[in-house]
mmCIF file of C-alpha atoms in Angstrom:
data_model
loop_
_atom_site.group_PDB
_atom_site.id
_atom_site.type_symbol
_atom_site.label_atom_id
_atom_site.label_comp_id
_atom_site.label_asym_id
_atom_site.label_seq_id
_atom_site.Cartn_x
_atom_site.Cartn_y
_atom_site.Cartn_z
ATOM 1 C CA UNK A 1 3.312 15.607 -12.757
ATOM 2 C CA UNK A 2 6.778 14.430 -13.830
ATOM 3 C CA UNK A 3 7.102 16.248 -17.146
ATOM 4 C CA UNK A 4 9.318 14.026 -19.277
ATOM 5 C CA UNK A 5 8.873 16.387 -22.208
ATOM 6 C CA UNK A 6 7.820 19.971 -22.799
ATOM 7 C CA UNK A 7 4.913 21.130 -24.933
ATOM 8 C CA UNK A 8 5.078 24.272 -26.993
ATOM 9 C CA UNK A 9 2.417 26.905 -26.446
ATOM 10 C CA UNK A 10 0.726 26.016 -29.725
ATOM 11 C CA UNK A 11 0.657 22.304 -28.856
ATOM 12 C CA UNK A 12 -0.802 23.002 -25.435
ATOM 13 C CA UNK A 13 -3.417 25.352 -26.908
ATOM 14 C CA UNK A 14 -4.394 22.781 -29.534
ATOM 15 C CA UNK A 15 -4.966 20.082 -26.892
ATOM 16 C CA UNK A 16 -6.951 22.263 -24.482
ATOM 17 C CA UNK A 17 -9.090 23.806 -27.233
ATOM 18 C CA UNK A 18 -10.007 20.315 -28.432
ATOM 19 C CA UNK A 19 -11.012 19.270 -24.926
ATOM 20 C CA UNK A 20 -13.259 22.270 -24.226
ATOM 21 C CA UNK A 21 -15.335 21.895 -27.403
ATOM 22 C CA UNK A 22 -19.074 21.136 -27.005
ATOM 23 C CA UNK A 23 -18.158 17.695 -28.327
ATOM 24 C CA UNK A 24 -14.680 17.126 -26.868
ATOM 25 C CA UNK A 25 -12.071 15.486 -29.056
ATOM 26 C CA UNK A 26 -9.270 13.305 -27.691
ATOM 27 C CA UNK A 27 -6.558 11.687 -29.781
ATOM 28 C CA UNK A 28 -7.699 8.167 -28.879
ATOM 29 C CA UNK A 29 -11.418 8.869 -29.324
ATOM 30 C CA UNK A 30 -12.351 8.526 -25.653
ATOM 31 C CA UNK A 31 -14.879 10.633 -23.825
ATOM 32 C CA UNK A 32 -13.741 12.997 -21.092
ATOM 33 C CA UNK A 33 -14.669 10.584 -18.313
ATOM 34 C CA UNK A 34 -13.492 7.304 -19.831
ATOM 35 C CA UNK A 35 -10.565 5.232 -18.605
ATOM 36 C CA UNK A 36 -8.348 3.299 -20.947
ATOM 37 C CA UNK A 37 -8.313 -0.476 -20.430
ATOM 38 C CA UNK A 38 -5.910 -1.751 -17.792
ATOM 39 C CA UNK A 39 -4.481 -5.155 -17.023
ATOM 40 C CA UNK A 40 -4.135 -6.269 -13.407
ATOM 41 C CA UNK A 41 -2.225 -9.344 -12.255
ATOM 42 C CA UNK A 42 -1.289 -10.534 -8.769
ATOM 43 C CA UNK A 43 1.318 -12.885 -7.373
ATOM 44 C CA UNK A 44 4.012 -11.581 -9.726
ATOM 45 C CA UNK A 45 6.779 -11.504 -7.081
ATOM 46 C CA UNK A 46 7.005 -14.978 -5.495
ATOM 47 C CA UNK A 47 9.370 -13.884 -2.719
ATOM 48 C CA UNK A 48 7.012 -11.181 -1.457
ATOM 49 C CA UNK A 49 4.016 -11.696 0.834
ATOM 50 C CA UNK A 50 1.818 -9.899 -1.677
ATOM 51 C CA UNK A 51 2.427 -8.385 -5.097
ATOM 52 C CA UNK A 52 0.678 -6.997 -8.150
ATOM 53 C CA UNK A 53 1.345 -5.468 -11.538
ATOM 54 C CA UNK A 54 -0.900 -2.906 -13.239
ATOM 55 C CA UNK A 55 -0.497 -1.958 -16.894
ATOM 56 C CA UNK A 56 -2.510 0.922 -18.332
ATOM 57 C CA UNK A 57 -3.108 1.834 -21.954
ATOM 58 C CA UNK A 58 -1.236 -0.767 -23.940
ATOM 59 C CA UNK A 59 -0.846 -3.940 -21.839
ATOM 60 C CA UNK A 60 2.111 -6.042 -22.864
ATOM 61 C CA UNK A 61 3.939 -3.227 -24.672
ATOM 62 C CA UNK A 62 6.291 -0.390 -23.779
ATOM 63 C CA UNK A 63 3.706 2.226 -24.796
ATOM 64 C CA UNK A 64 1.715 1.987 -21.572
ATOM 65 C CA UNK A 65 2.187 2.918 -17.940
ATOM 66 C CA UNK A 66 3.232 0.035 -15.715
ATOM 67 C CA UNK A 67 3.760 -0.212 -11.960
ATOM 68 C CA UNK A 68 4.782 -3.278 -9.962
ATOM 69 C CA UNK A 69 4.252 -3.381 -6.188
ATOM 70 C CA UNK A 70 5.590 -5.897 -3.679
ATOM 71 C CA UNK A 71 4.544 -6.022 -0.015
ATOM 72 C CA UNK A 72 6.877 -7.681 2.451
ATOM 73 C CA UNK A 73 6.238 -8.416 6.130
ATOM 74 C CA UNK A 74 9.167 -8.204 8.535
ATOM 75 C CA UNK A 75 9.224 -9.127 12.221
ATOM 76 C CA UNK A 76 10.180 -6.130 14.355
ATOM 77 C CA UNK A 77 9.624 -4.839 17.873
ATOM 78 C CA UNK A 78 6.264 -3.230 18.415
ATOM 79 C CA UNK A 79 6.394 0.562 18.014
ATOM 80 C CA UNK A 80 5.396 2.839 20.872
ATOM 81 C CA UNK A 81 1.611 3.182 20.953
ATOM 82 C CA UNK A 82 1.150 0.108 18.764
ATOM 83 C CA UNK A 83 -2.528 -0.652 18.167
ATOM 84 C CA UNK A 84 -3.779 2.136 20.435
ATOM 85 C CA UNK A 85 -6.326 4.361 18.715
ATOM 86 C CA UNK A 86 -9.605 4.537 20.597
ATOM 87 C CA UNK A 87 -9.954 0.775 20.527
ATOM 88 C CA UNK A 88 -9.882 0.558 16.741
ATOM 89 C CA UNK A 89 -7.647 -1.865 14.897
ATOM 90 C CA UNK A 90 -7.596 0.035 11.610
ATOM 91 C CA UNK A 91 -5.995 3.462 11.884
ATOM 92 C CA UNK A 92 -3.947 2.485 14.938
ATOM 93 C CA UNK A 93 -0.235 3.046 15.349
ATOM 94 C CA UNK A 94 1.170 0.727 12.682
ATOM 95 C CA UNK A 95 4.732 0.442 11.439
ATOM 96 C CA UNK A 96 4.679 0.905 7.655
ATOM 97 C CA UNK A 97 7.463 1.824 5.243
ATOM 98 C CA UNK A 98 6.493 2.918 1.738
ATOM 99 C CA UNK A 99 8.703 3.686 -1.218
ATOM 100 C CA UNK A 100 8.117 4.390 -4.899
ATOM 101 C CA UNK A 101 11.098 4.031 -7.220
ATOM 102 C CA UNK A 102 11.201 5.304 -10.784
ATOM 103 C CA UNK A 103 13.153 3.305 -13.312
ATOM 104 C CA UNK A 104 15.474 5.520 -15.406
ATOM 105 C CA UNK A 105 14.129 3.821 -18.522
ATOM 106 C CA UNK A 106 10.633 5.067 -17.617
ATOM 107 C CA UNK A 107 11.871 8.688 -17.588
ATOM 108 C CA UNK A 108 14.632 8.816 -20.201
ATOM 109 C CA UNK A 109 14.644 12.626 -20.375
ATOM 110 C CA UNK A 110 14.926 13.232 -16.627
ATOM 111 C CA UNK A 111 18.250 13.595 -14.837
ATOM 112 C CA UNK A 112 18.985 11.742 -11.608
ATOM 113 C CA UNK A 113 18.042 14.668 -9.343
ATOM 114 C CA UNK A 114 14.670 15.159 -11.007
ATOM 115 C CA UNK A 115 14.084 11.413 -10.898
ATOM 116 C CA UNK A 116 14.813 11.290 -7.164
ATOM 117 C CA UNK A 117 12.567 14.290 -6.564
ATOM 118 C CA UNK A 118 9.640 12.688 -8.350
ATOM 119 C CA UNK A 119 10.197 9.400 -6.513
ATOM 120 C CA UNK A 120 10.085 11.329 -3.240
ATOM 121 C CA UNK A 121 6.888 13.080 -4.330
ATOM 122 C CA UNK A 122 5.123 9.792 -5.088
ATOM 123 C CA UNK A 123 6.469 8.178 -1.909
ATOM 124 C CA UNK A 124 5.064 11.052 0.144
ATOM 125 C CA UNK A 125 1.635 10.611 -1.439
ATOM 126 C CA UNK A 126 1.624 6.918 -0.560
ATOM 127 C CA UNK A 127 3.097 7.330 2.935
ATOM 128 C CA UNK A 128 0.488 9.921 3.886
ATOM 129 C CA UNK A 129 -2.466 7.937 2.547
ATOM 130 C CA UNK A 130 -1.968 4.180 2.957
ATOM 131 C CA UNK A 131 -0.499 3.551 6.486
ATOM 132 C CA UNK A 132 -3.438 5.034 8.467
ATOM 133 C CA UNK A 133 -5.780 2.556 6.754
ATOM 134 C CA UNK A 134 -3.807 -0.616 7.526
ATOM 135 C CA UNK A 135 -4.493 -2.771 10.603
ATOM 136 C CA UNK A 136 -1.750 -3.699 13.085
ATOM 137 C CA UNK A 137 -0.435 -7.267 12.822
ATOM 138 C CA UNK A 138 0.675 -8.332 16.324
ATOM 139 C CA UNK A 139 2.594 -11.560 16.847
ATOM 140 C CA UNK A 140 3.484 -11.559 20.546
ATOM 141 C CA UNK A 141 3.348 -9.006 23.331
ATOM 142 C CA UNK A 142 6.560 -7.419 22.049
ATOM 143 C CA UNK A 143 6.739 -8.314 18.345
ATOM 144 C CA UNK A 144 4.646 -7.464 15.312
ATOM 145 C CA UNK A 145 4.772 -7.623 11.540
ATOM 146 C CA UNK A 146 6.106 -4.495 9.842
ATOM 147 C CA UNK A 147 4.713 -3.586 6.418
ATOM 148 C CA UNK A 148 7.226 -2.749 3.692
ATOM 149 C CA UNK A 149 5.542 -1.546 0.495
ATOM 150 C CA UNK A 150 7.810 -1.107 -2.522
ATOM 151 C CA UNK A 151 6.553 0.119 -5.891
ATOM 152 C CA UNK A 152 8.590 0.267 -9.083
ATOM 153 C CA UNK A 153 7.522 2.332 -12.082
ATOM 154 C CA UNK A 154 8.822 0.527 -15.138
ATOM 155 C CA UNK A 155 7.023 2.511 -17.850
ATOM 156 C CA UNK A 156 5.194 5.842 -17.966
ATOM 157 C CA UNK A 157 4.455 6.289 -21.668
ATOM 158 C CA UNK A 158 0.668 6.356 -21.172
ATOM 159 C CA UNK A 159 0.701 8.947 -18.369
ATOM 160 C CA UNK A 160 -1.735 8.960 -15.409
ATOM 161 C CA UNK A 161 1.026 7.808 -13.067
ATOM 162 C CA UNK A 162 -0.542 8.380 -9.592
ATOM 163 C CA UNK A 163 -3.683 6.414 -10.464
ATOM 164 C CA UNK A 164 -1.628 3.452 -11.680
ATOM 165 C CA UNK A 165 0.673 3.518 -8.635
ATOM 166 C CA UNK A 166 -2.189 3.467 -6.140
ATOM 167 C CA UNK A 167 -4.078 0.793 -8.032
ATOM 168 C CA UNK A 168 -1.006 -1.451 -7.961
ATOM 169 C CA UNK A 169 -0.557 -0.865 -4.212
ATOM 170 C CA UNK A 170 -4.210 -1.600 -3.528
ATOM 171 C CA UNK A 171 -3.996 -4.802 -5.564
ATOM 172 C CA UNK A 172 -0.790 -5.943 -3.846
ATOM 173 C CA UNK A 173 -2.299 -5.399 -0.391
ATOM 174 C CA UNK A 174 -5.370 -7.345 -1.488
ATOM 175 C CA UNK A 175 -3.012 -10.163 -2.495
ATOM 176 C CA UNK A 176 -1.127 -9.994 0.818
ATOM 177 C CA UNK A 177 -0.858 -13.208 2.831
ATOM 178 C CA UNK A 178 -0.104 -12.797 6.544
ATOM 179 C CA UNK A 179 1.768 -15.843 7.898
ATOM 180 C CA UNK A 180 -0.011 -17.758 10.637
ATOM 181 C CA UNK A 181 2.012 -17.823 13.827
ATOM 182 C CA UNK A 182 1.844 -19.766 17.067
ATOM 183 C CA UNK A 183 3.280 -18.459 20.325
ATOM 184 C CA UNK A 184 5.863 -20.646 22.010
ATOM 185 C CA UNK A 185 6.001 -20.469 25.816
ATOM 186 C CA UNK A 186 8.503 -21.917 28.254
ATOM 187 C CA UNK A 187 8.327 -22.345 32.029
ATOM 188 C CA UNK A 188 11.091 -20.853 34.106
ATOM 189 C CA UNK A 189 11.573 -22.153 37.637
ATOM 190 C CA UNK A 190 12.152 -19.606 40.374
ATOM 191 C CA UNK A 191 12.739 -21.323 43.722
ATOM 192 C CA UNK A 192 13.746 -20.044 47.130
ATOM 193 C CA UNK A 193 16.538 -21.867 48.943
ATOM 194 C CA UNK A 194 16.670 -22.482 52.677
ATOM 195 C CA UNK A 195 18.568 -19.230 53.248
ATOM 196 C CA UNK A 196 15.834 -17.167 51.589
ATOM 197 C CA UNK A 197 17.849 -16.589 48.412
ATOM 198 C CA UNK A 198 16.329 -16.965 44.962
ATOM 199 C CA UNK A 199 17.565 -19.859 42.868
ATOM 200 C CA UNK A 200 16.628 -19.056 39.247
ATOM 201 C CA UNK A 201 17.613 -22.397 37.778
ATOM 202 C CA UNK A 202 16.540 -24.537 40.718
ATOM 203 C CA UNK A 203 19.954 -26.211 41.038
ATOM 204 C CA UNK A 204 19.991 -26.138 44.827
ATOM 205 C CA UNK A 205 16.497 -27.528 45.015
ATOM 206 C CA UNK A 206 17.391 -30.340 42.654
ATOM 207 C CA UNK A 207 20.549 -31.120 44.660
ATOM 208 C CA UNK A 208 18.458 -31.407 47.808
ATOM 209 C CA UNK A 209 16.087 -33.775 46.076
ATOM 210 C CA UNK A 210 13.232 -31.323 45.918
ATOM 211 C CA UNK A 211 12.918 -31.497 42.122
ATOM 212 C CA UNK A 212 10.790 -29.130 39.981
ATOM 213 C CA UNK A 213 7.550 -28.067 41.617
ATOM 214 C CA UNK A 214 4.306 -27.086 39.893
ATOM 215 C CA UNK A 215 0.969 -25.709 40.931
ATOM 216 C CA UNK A 216 -0.367 -22.869 43.038
ATOM 217 C CA UNK A 217 0.877 -24.346 46.296
ATOM 218 C CA UNK A 218 4.398 -24.504 44.942
ATOM 219 C CA UNK A 219 4.255 -20.934 43.647
ATOM 220 C CA UNK A 220 3.692 -19.816 47.215
ATOM 221 C CA UNK A 221 7.103 -21.239 48.004
ATOM 222 C CA UNK A 222 8.726 -19.048 45.385
ATOM 223 C CA UNK A 223 8.275 -20.762 42.012
ATOM 224 C CA UNK A 224 7.336 -18.405 39.146
ATOM 225 C CA UNK A 225 5.924 -19.199 35.725
ATOM 226 C CA UNK A 226 7.260 -17.113 32.837
ATOM 227 C CA UNK A 227 6.312 -17.025 29.190
ATOM 228 C CA UNK A 228 8.898 -16.314 26.503
ATOM 229 C CA UNK A 229 8.194 -13.876 23.677
ATOM 230 C CA UNK A 230 8.891 -16.492 21.024
ATOM 231 C CA UNK A 231 6.821 -17.707 18.097
ATOM 232 C CA UNK A 232 6.931 -20.070 15.191
ATOM 233 C CA UNK A 233 5.342 -19.850 11.750
ATOM 234 C CA UNK A 234 2.793 -22.506 10.957
ATOM 235 C CA UNK A 235 3.305 -24.211 7.615
ATOM 236 C CA UNK A 236 0.144 -24.000 5.497
ATOM 237 C CA UNK A 237 -0.322 -24.514 1.790
ATOM 238 C CA UNK A 238 -2.032 -21.142 1.318
ATOM 239 C CA UNK A 239 0.938 -19.167 2.732
ATOM 240 C CA UNK A 240 -1.191 -17.450 5.386
ATOM 241 C CA UNK A 241 -4.341 -15.420 5.781
ATOM 242 C CA UNK A 242 -5.437 -12.449 3.737
ATOM 243 C CA UNK A 243 -6.303 -9.156 5.359
ATOM 244 C CA UNK A 244 -9.866 -8.882 6.572
ATOM 245 C CA UNK A 245 -12.293 -8.373 3.718
ATOM 246 C CA UNK A 246 -13.492 -5.062 5.123
ATOM 247 C CA UNK A 247 -9.901 -3.778 5.099
ATOM 248 C CA UNK A 248 -9.168 -5.020 1.582
ATOM 249 C CA UNK A 249 -12.326 -3.579 0.068
ATOM 250 C CA UNK A 250 -11.796 -0.203 1.722
ATOM 251 C CA UNK A 251 -8.253 0.335 0.465
ATOM 252 C CA UNK A 252 -8.279 3.579 -1.545
ATOM 253 C CA UNK A 253 -7.735 4.302 -5.202
ATOM 254 C CA UNK A 254 -6.449 7.544 -6.662
ATOM 255 C CA UNK A 255 -8.641 9.458 -9.086
ATOM 256 C CA UNK A 256 -6.861 12.344 -10.804
ATOM 257 C CA UNK A 257 -9.211 15.037 -12.063
ATOM 258 C CA UNK A 258 -7.502 17.114 -14.745
ATOM 259 C CA UNK A 259 -9.130 20.546 -14.680
ATOM 260 C CA UNK A 260 -9.276 22.732 -17.790
ATOM 261 C CA UNK A 261 -9.470 26.559 -17.858
ATOM 262 C CA UNK A 262 -13.266 26.441 -18.284
ATOM 263 C CA UNK A 263 -13.540 24.252 -15.126
ATOM 264 C CA UNK A 264 -14.264 21.142 -17.201
ATOM 265 C CA UNK A 265 -12.490 18.061 -15.917
ATOM 266 C CA UNK A 266 -11.435 14.838 -17.579
ATOM 267 C CA UNK A 267 -9.972 11.510 -16.472
ATOM 268 C CA UNK A 268 -7.017 9.311 -17.342
ATOM 269 C CA UNK A 269 -4.914 11.946 -19.055
ATOM 270 C CA UNK A 270 -2.186 10.990 -21.485
ATOM 271 C CA UNK A 271 1.238 12.544 -20.958
ATOM 272 C CA UNK A 272 0.513 15.360 -23.419
ATOM 273 C CA UNK A 273 -2.954 16.023 -21.971
ATOM 274 C CA UNK A 274 -1.519 16.141 -18.467
ATOM 275 C CA UNK A 275 1.093 18.708 -19.500
ATOM 276 C CA UNK A 276 -1.568 20.833 -21.204
ATOM 277 C CA UNK A 277 -3.874 20.869 -18.156
ATOM 278 C CA UNK A 278 -3.091 23.716 -15.745
ATOM 279 C CA UNK A 279 -4.545 22.031 -12.653
ATOM 280 C CA UNK A 280 -4.794 18.490 -11.311
ATOM 281 C CA UNK A 281 -6.887 17.425 -8.328
ATOM 282 C CA UNK A 282 -5.688 14.132 -6.845
ATOM 283 C CA UNK A 283 -8.430 12.475 -4.800
ATOM 284 C CA UNK A 284 -7.944 9.342 -2.701
ATOM 285 C CA UNK A 285 -11.229 7.542 -2.105
ATOM 286 C CA UNK A 286 -11.929 4.222 -0.380
ATOM 287 C CA UNK A 287 -14.604 1.602 -0.922
ATOM 288 C CA UNK A 288 -17.056 3.462 1.319
ATOM 289 C CA UNK A 289 -16.866 6.495 -0.993
ATOM 290 C CA UNK A 290 -15.000 8.389 1.709
ATOM 291 C CA UNK A 291 -12.334 10.894 0.733
ATOM 292 C CA UNK A 292 -9.224 9.888 2.701
ATOM 293 C CA UNK A 293 -6.813 12.252 0.964
ATOM 294 C CA UNK A 294 -6.721 15.240 -1.332
ATOM 295 C CA UNK A 295 -4.019 17.173 -3.162
ATOM 296 C CA UNK A 296 -4.255 20.071 -5.599
ATOM 297 C CA UNK A 297 -1.408 20.424 -8.093
ATOM 298 C CA UNK A 298 -1.167 23.497 -10.298
ATOM 299 C CA UNK A 299 -1.542 27.247 -10.238
ATOM 300 C CA UNK A 300 -5.306 27.579 -10.732
ATOM 301 C CA UNK A 301 -7.537 28.013 -7.701
ATOM 302 C CA UNK A 302 -10.597 25.821 -7.200
ATOM 303 C CA UNK A 303 -13.592 27.369 -5.472
ATOM 304 C CA UNK A 304 -15.483 25.653 -2.673
ATOM 305 C CA UNK A 305 -18.586 25.078 -4.800
ATOM 306 C CA UNK A 306 -16.508 23.658 -7.648
ATOM 307 C CA UNK A 307 -14.557 21.477 -5.236
ATOM 308 C CA UNK A 308 -17.741 19.968 -3.830
ATOM 309 C CA UNK A 309 -18.965 19.084 -7.323
ATOM 310 C CA UNK A 310 -15.574 17.625 -8.251
ATOM 311 C CA UNK A 311 -15.488 15.425 -5.149
ATOM 312 C CA UNK A 312 -19.000 14.160 -5.830
ATOM 313 C CA UNK A 313 -17.970 13.191 -9.352
ATOM 314 C CA UNK A 314 -14.708 11.650 -8.111
ATOM 315 C CA UNK A 315 -16.605 9.358 -5.744
ATOM 316 C CA UNK A 316 -18.592 7.976 -8.669
ATOM 317 C CA UNK A 317 -15.451 7.392 -10.727
ATOM 318 C CA UNK A 318 -13.719 5.753 -7.763
ATOM 319 C CA UNK A 319 -16.664 3.434 -7.155
ATOM 320 C CA UNK A 320 -16.548 2.265 -10.769
ATOM 321 C CA UNK A 321 -12.781 1.718 -10.658
ATOM 322 C CA UNK A 322 -12.963 -0.180 -7.359
ATOM 323 C CA UNK A 323 -15.740 -2.395 -8.705
ATOM 324 C CA UNK A 324 -13.710 -3.206 -11.819
ATOM 325 C CA UNK A 325 -10.510 -3.912 -9.880
ATOM 326 C CA UNK A 326 -12.312 -6.028 -7.277
ATOM 327 C CA UNK A 327 -13.681 -8.199 -10.079
ATOM 328 C CA UNK A 328 -10.123 -8.791 -11.273
ATOM 329 C CA UNK A 329 -8.883 -9.498 -7.751
ATOM 330 C CA UNK A 330 -11.508 -12.201 -7.236
ATOM 331 C CA UNK A 331 -9.491 -14.414 -9.598
ATOM 332 C CA UNK A 332 -7.208 -16.611 -7.434
ATOM 333 C CA UNK A 333 -3.562 -15.684 -7.760
ATOM 334 C CA UNK A 334 -1.141 -18.405 -8.813
ATOM 335 C CA UNK A 335 2.392 -17.908 -7.564
ATOM 336 C CA UNK A 336 4.851 -19.402 -10.020
ATOM 337 C CA UNK A 337 8.554 -19.540 -9.051
ATOM 338 C CA UNK A 338 10.804 -17.783 -11.494
ATOM 339 C CA UNK A 339 8.624 -14.711 -12.055
ATOM 340 C CA UNK A 340 9.845 -11.178 -11.541
ATOM 341 C CA UNK A 341 11.351 -11.996 -8.169
ATOM 342 C CA UNK A 342 11.321 -9.511 -5.321
ATOM 343 C CA UNK A 343 13.003 -6.342 -6.534
ATOM 344 C CA UNK A 344 13.293 -4.596 -3.159
ATOM 345 C CA UNK A 345 16.588 -4.330 -1.334
#
């Protein structure tokens, strides 16, 4: 869990013994299943198609955990198998690139190798969870929009990094605007000259006074109609359409269950609490209370019966977090030039 510091055995024992008391004690006075307040804002990167910033713990200060996500759409050739998954749009073959970068200032005690390793770890979590839930965005028969999701961790002082990263990605995708496009077609003339040879540009026909011919009768004489794989972006004030509401509401959040030696779990761990907990269960749950991903980090085993109870509890926590974040996302985003700018390369 990206240990930026190391706890002594006495410090770790003090934290865990406080958490397993009949009346648990946390340094900030929270209950075991309480989240700290978070601040969510969208439209923070004007040059991106969708963006969001999430600050946990101490919004507006350097003592919290902050993640900024920008989503960019690029026009690329359709991948093989694009949009083919038993007739479903969501979960089809979609081209998505995800990356999570860690700012050195967010991990001042980590060397470059450890920083790269943790960035790779977070990127893997996102790449395995988010792309299967995104719909394909076709433009023409050969072109489509390619998702590029970039997340930057700028501060990690408050801990609970995976939850903040996924909440920022979910918020940025909810803010995403897909440009409206219009296909542009052209008509290519394919005529047959008197010698039975094809004349692609119709020069011989024009020289003989035949001119350009249209209609079904003319196509019998050799004229073909062809459509070009070209498009243009329509200029609208709202910068495009948002993803379908069903897709936006079902984007997952991450709920990290920090499991103590007595099988008690707690939420939203601080950095010290996370280091003191031997096991962490990362659950990825969508708006339908479906578990779309799961990862166990730590050395302690979790039995099947315990796992079932943990997942049931995680679904409740995820539902509450999704409800709270959706309420924040209902506020229209105002894109103001001169904000953070798009930080991706």
